[in-house]
C-alpha positions as MATLAB code, in Angstrom:
seq = 'MSGEGAGSYESGTEGQNGNWCHRSTQAMVHKTQLASRTFNLACSGADSANVSLADTVHYTEGSQARRLIDIARQFRVTTVVVQVGANDDVRFADTMVDCVAAWVNPFGASCRSKLEREWPGRLAAMAPKVERALADVRTAMTTAGYAHSSYDLILTSYASPVTEKMDKILHGPQGCPLRLADAQYGRTVAVPQFNEALRGVAARSGVKFLDFSRATENREACSKGGTTSGEWQRRLTVDPHALVTGGLDAIGLHLAQQSFHPNAAAHAQLGRCITEFVNGGAGSARCLEGADGNLHAVA';
ca = [
     -39.521   55.957   -4.884;
     -42.017   54.310   -7.315;
     -39.056   51.910   -8.051;
     -37.886   53.326  -11.271;
     -34.808   51.765  -12.594;
     -35.210   48.857  -10.543;
     -37.132   46.508  -13.056;
     -40.133   44.307  -12.635;
     -43.203   46.981  -12.708;
     -46.566   46.233  -11.374;
     -48.751   45.615  -14.340;
     -50.761   48.860  -15.226;
     -48.048   50.667  -14.673;
     -45.366   50.408  -17.828;
     -47.286   52.297  -20.132;
     -50.443   50.675  -20.338;
     -53.144   53.561  -21.088;
     -50.557   56.529  -20.147;
     -49.717   54.997  -16.556;
     -46.054   55.260  -16.346;
     -45.714   55.686  -13.008;
     -43.240   52.337  -12.706;
     -43.810   50.862   -9.655;
     -40.855   48.308   -9.327;
     -41.979   45.101   -6.570;
     -38.422   45.449   -5.859;
     -38.736   49.071   -4.973;
     -36.815   50.311   -1.475;
     -40.663   50.519    0.416;
     -40.959   46.812   -0.232;
     -37.049   45.986    0.767;
     -37.810   47.553    4.348;
     -38.506   45.246    7.110;
     -40.483   47.350    9.531;
     -44.196   46.130    8.871;
     -46.074   42.716    7.912;
     -47.068   44.841    4.596;
     -45.779   47.663    2.981;
     -47.347   50.074   -0.084;
     -45.957   51.697   -2.584;
     -47.801   55.029   -3.828;
     -45.475   56.742   -5.402;
     -45.701   57.701   -9.838;
     -42.032   58.028  -11.446;
     -41.830   61.997  -12.283;
     -44.107   62.941   -9.897;
     -44.065   66.322   -8.260;
     -44.691   67.801   -5.163;
     -48.306   68.657   -5.727;
     -48.941   65.418   -7.055;
     -47.792   64.011   -3.564;
     -49.968   66.269   -1.919;
     -53.874   66.392   -1.619;
     -54.136   68.872   -4.659;
     -56.500   67.784   -7.426;
     -53.772   67.038   -9.673;
     -53.228   64.045  -12.368;
     -49.600   62.356  -13.112;
     -49.635   59.710  -15.821;
     -53.586   58.987  -14.809;
     -52.932   58.747  -11.162;
     -54.639   61.454   -8.681;
     -53.707   62.381   -4.989;
     -51.274   60.100   -3.307;
     -51.781   61.525    0.228;
     -55.627   60.794   -0.652;
     -55.319   57.203   -1.183;
     -52.505   57.453    2.231;
     -55.951   58.630    3.707;
     -57.622   54.903    2.683;
     -55.007   53.049    3.480;
     -54.208   54.804    6.927;
     -57.784   53.690    8.188;
     -57.963   50.458    6.786;
     -54.587   49.525    8.127;
     -51.811   50.316   11.451;
     -49.413   52.671    9.351;
     -46.170   53.106   11.580;
     -43.983   54.852    8.778;
     -44.817   56.997    5.719;
     -41.481   57.701    3.471;
     -41.654   60.380    1.043;
     -39.139   61.509   -1.768;
     -40.265   64.316   -3.847;
     -38.673   67.321   -5.227;
     -36.820   66.021   -7.866;
     -39.466   66.803  -10.306;
     -40.264   70.251   -9.504;
     -38.245   73.231  -10.181;
     -35.089   70.961   -9.698;
     -36.303   69.533  -12.855;
     -33.985   66.205  -12.529;
     -34.976   64.494  -15.956;
     -34.402   67.697  -17.914;
     -31.356   68.383  -16.553;
     -29.646   65.302  -17.329;
     -31.033   65.889  -20.791;
     -28.906   68.964  -21.010;
     -25.852   66.892  -19.797;
     -25.701   64.801  -22.133;
     -26.714   67.419  -25.123;
     -23.370   69.555  -23.922;
     -21.407   65.996  -24.073;
     -23.030   65.741  -27.463;
     -21.823   69.136  -28.444;
     -18.197   69.397  -27.352;
     -18.039   73.141  -28.346;
     -20.975   74.394  -26.841;
     -21.363   75.506  -23.492;
     -21.036   73.264  -20.384;
     -24.098   71.736  -18.413;
     -22.465   73.154  -15.379;
     -21.630   76.912  -16.592;
     -26.052   77.023  -16.205;
     -26.464   75.035  -13.582;
     -24.121   77.312  -11.518;
     -26.393   80.406  -12.315;
     -29.746   78.485  -11.896;
     -29.331   76.015   -9.164;
     -29.962   78.126   -6.057;
     -32.731   79.416   -7.502;
     -34.058   76.112   -8.481;
     -33.770   74.992   -4.886;
     -35.427   77.767   -3.152;
     -38.435   77.622   -5.598;
     -38.780   73.731   -4.434;
     -38.571   73.986   -1.016;
     -42.156   75.452    0.289;
     -43.662   73.176   -2.169;
     -42.241   69.902   -0.816;
     -42.916   71.397    2.413;
     -46.385   71.849    1.546;
     -46.323   68.400    0.552;
     -45.857   67.339    3.811;
     -48.117   69.275    5.240;
     -50.548   67.618    3.351;
     -49.801   63.900    4.213;
     -49.584   65.057    7.842;
     -53.002   66.108    7.177;
     -54.027   63.445    5.477;
     -52.911   60.687    8.390;
     -54.735   63.285   10.654;
     -58.103   62.745    8.558;
     -57.517   58.940    9.433;
     -57.176   59.161   13.127;
     -53.787   59.355   13.880;
     -51.620   61.696   16.073;
     -48.484   62.782   14.781;
     -46.262   60.684   17.624;
     -48.224   57.828   16.409;
     -46.178   56.782   13.147;
     -42.852   58.546   11.829;
     -42.608   60.689    9.227;
     -39.500   60.442    6.626;
     -38.019   63.044    4.037;
     -35.622   61.205    2.189;
     -32.962   63.568   -0.430;
     -31.362   61.718   -3.515;
     -28.301   59.929   -4.383;
     -26.079   60.684   -6.791;
     -26.908   58.999   -9.877;
     -23.189   60.002  -11.526;
     -19.395   60.535  -10.744;
     -16.620   61.865  -12.139;
     -14.861   58.930  -11.575;
     -15.435   57.060  -14.906;
     -12.994   55.912  -17.705;
     -11.815   59.274  -19.255;
     -12.367   58.190  -22.793;
     -14.861   55.405  -22.695;
     -17.257   56.728  -20.595;
     -19.271   58.119  -23.036;
     -19.992   54.657  -25.163;
     -19.992   52.790  -21.604;
     -23.702   54.616  -21.286;
     -22.816   57.975  -19.631;
     -22.151   60.482  -21.975;
     -21.706   63.417  -19.814;
     -18.743   65.912  -19.377;
     -16.112   64.656  -16.859;
     -16.639   68.074  -15.016;
     -20.052   68.410  -15.117;
     -20.759   64.762  -13.426;
     -18.010   66.206  -10.711;
     -20.171   69.452   -9.886;
     -23.544   66.972  -10.094;
     -21.759   64.979   -7.367;
     -19.911   67.400   -5.034;
     -22.022   70.090   -5.555;
     -25.342   70.025   -6.860;
     -26.638   66.772   -5.681;
     -25.378   68.104   -1.656;
     -26.652   71.254   -1.842;
     -30.170   69.619   -2.727;
     -29.603   67.344    0.140;
     -29.363   70.298    2.283;
     -32.116   72.143    1.038;
     -34.558   69.167    1.768;
     -32.599   68.750    5.111;
     -33.800   72.310    5.922;
     -37.635   71.894    4.867;
     -37.882   68.667    7.044;
     -36.738   70.433   10.178;
     -39.037   73.197    9.431;
     -41.737   70.588    9.231;
     -40.480   68.842   11.978;
     -40.085   65.283   10.249;
     -37.291   63.027   10.270;
     -34.701   63.344    7.471;
     -32.687   60.285    5.803;
     -29.741   61.895    3.852;
     -29.366   59.736    0.598;
     -26.592   61.707   -1.128;
     -23.922   59.804   -0.911;
     -25.892   56.224   -0.580;
     -24.626   54.944   -3.937;
     -20.672   57.146   -3.557;
     -18.091   54.712   -5.803;
     -21.150   52.741   -7.443;
     -22.449   55.594   -9.730;
     -23.673   54.981  -13.043;
     -20.224   53.894  -15.027;
     -18.192   53.826  -11.874;
     -17.348   50.570  -12.675;
     -16.331   51.066  -16.212;
     -16.283   48.095  -18.657;
     -18.937   46.164  -16.517;
     -22.294   46.911  -14.249;
     -21.574   44.990  -11.729;
     -21.281   46.480   -8.713;
     -22.932   49.338   -9.783;
     -25.895   50.406   -7.745;
     -27.135   53.148  -10.238;
     -28.156   52.870  -14.087;
     -26.543   53.850  -16.834;
     -27.888   55.295  -19.987;
     -30.990   52.717  -20.693;
     -32.770   52.420  -23.783;
     -35.258   49.537  -22.721;
     -37.322   48.856  -26.044;
     -39.536   46.653  -23.787;
     -41.594   49.934  -23.320;
     -42.714   50.127  -27.348;
     -45.101   46.821  -25.885;
     -46.084   48.273  -22.775;
     -47.019   51.847  -23.830;
     -47.089   51.650  -27.706;
     -46.151   54.870  -29.325;
     -46.492   56.670  -26.384;
     -43.034   55.200  -25.544;
     -41.336   56.729  -28.376;
     -39.034   59.856  -26.797;
     -38.663   59.801  -22.819;
     -40.382   57.112  -22.183;
     -37.895   54.742  -23.935;
     -34.973   55.797  -21.154;
     -37.340   56.314  -18.443;
     -35.437   53.913  -16.173;
     -31.377   55.952  -17.356;
     -29.519   57.482  -13.840;
     -32.133   55.826  -11.191;
     -31.383   53.856   -8.703;
     -31.131   50.018   -9.346;
     -32.710   46.856   -7.331;
     -29.506   45.926   -5.567;
     -29.724   50.168   -4.582;
     -33.304   49.640   -3.885;
     -32.554   46.448   -1.693;
     -29.995   48.895    0.389;
     -31.632   51.476    0.611;
     -34.663   49.724    2.097;
     -31.901   48.365    4.692;
     -31.002   51.768    5.696;
     -34.790   52.631    5.658;
     -35.305   49.879    8.621;
     -32.076   50.727   10.315;
     -32.270   54.402   10.401;
     -36.015   54.012   12.075;
     -35.082   51.126   14.465;
     -32.350   53.280   15.585;
     -34.836   56.304   16.464;
     -32.800   58.720   15.535;
     -34.441   62.079   13.974;
     -31.952   62.413   11.122;
     -28.874   60.028    9.740;
     -26.750   59.536    6.875;
     -26.897   56.105    4.332;
     -23.600   54.768    4.130;
     -21.686   51.999    2.758;
     -20.009   49.865    5.758;
     -17.397   47.851    5.589;
     -19.641   44.878    4.820;
     -20.835   46.583    1.862;
     -23.924   47.233    2.821;
     -25.895   50.312    3.587;
     -26.078   52.024    7.128;
     -27.704   54.749    8.594;
     -25.400   56.902   10.549;
     -26.384   59.378   12.913;
];
């Protein structure tokens, strides 16, 4: 939710002094139309503990919930949106690396074969961590003097970054080095199950839920073949500029940190859907593209 993949990152969050949070001025929270001012507390790669009140540090930054207390005391907060879980036991980034490695070695086991064994257990281990994080967000708001009914607390899920509907021959060189069967499993099984696990978390936590699982459907990475025009997810992206801002620390994961994340166009659409969802007053909805080409919150 930091805006990873959207570019236009805030100064100090592009690897400077070890901070790789990649908070974007184009992040979805800034694309909402719910208040005169928006704050982005997210940090790319953060897990549930980093969102909670726990004494943890991620990319030099401490608890997001603790920072929320200060903001909620200074301003009248109407909506808090949380997207977390992918960096807990689900291990989104590591999973994508595994799937790329499976494509590189066509004679080895598929990425899907491993995930089919591990995915249910990963989701089960993740869920209570996200619940604790949401409870701490509630505590933070209570500490700042808010009743539960005085603001909206929303948990969102994640959109599938990839699809099997790619050029069957050229999708690897085009920026999606994944086996088609692995991509299909991710889009049709892994992401929907992840979504339902988070839906259960929201229900048990008594918070609103916004389903992003199909938000970039037909606009995933490499879905448009030889052009990225119209896509809402980044393809495999290697950014040499990271060496300028982060120095030698960028070598490795950080060079490709933006890969397979929603781009600026997607963040604009997701922010639009969040706005529609909150204004509509429903307890849950899913973001789906309408005939007008925009995302809408469908209850």
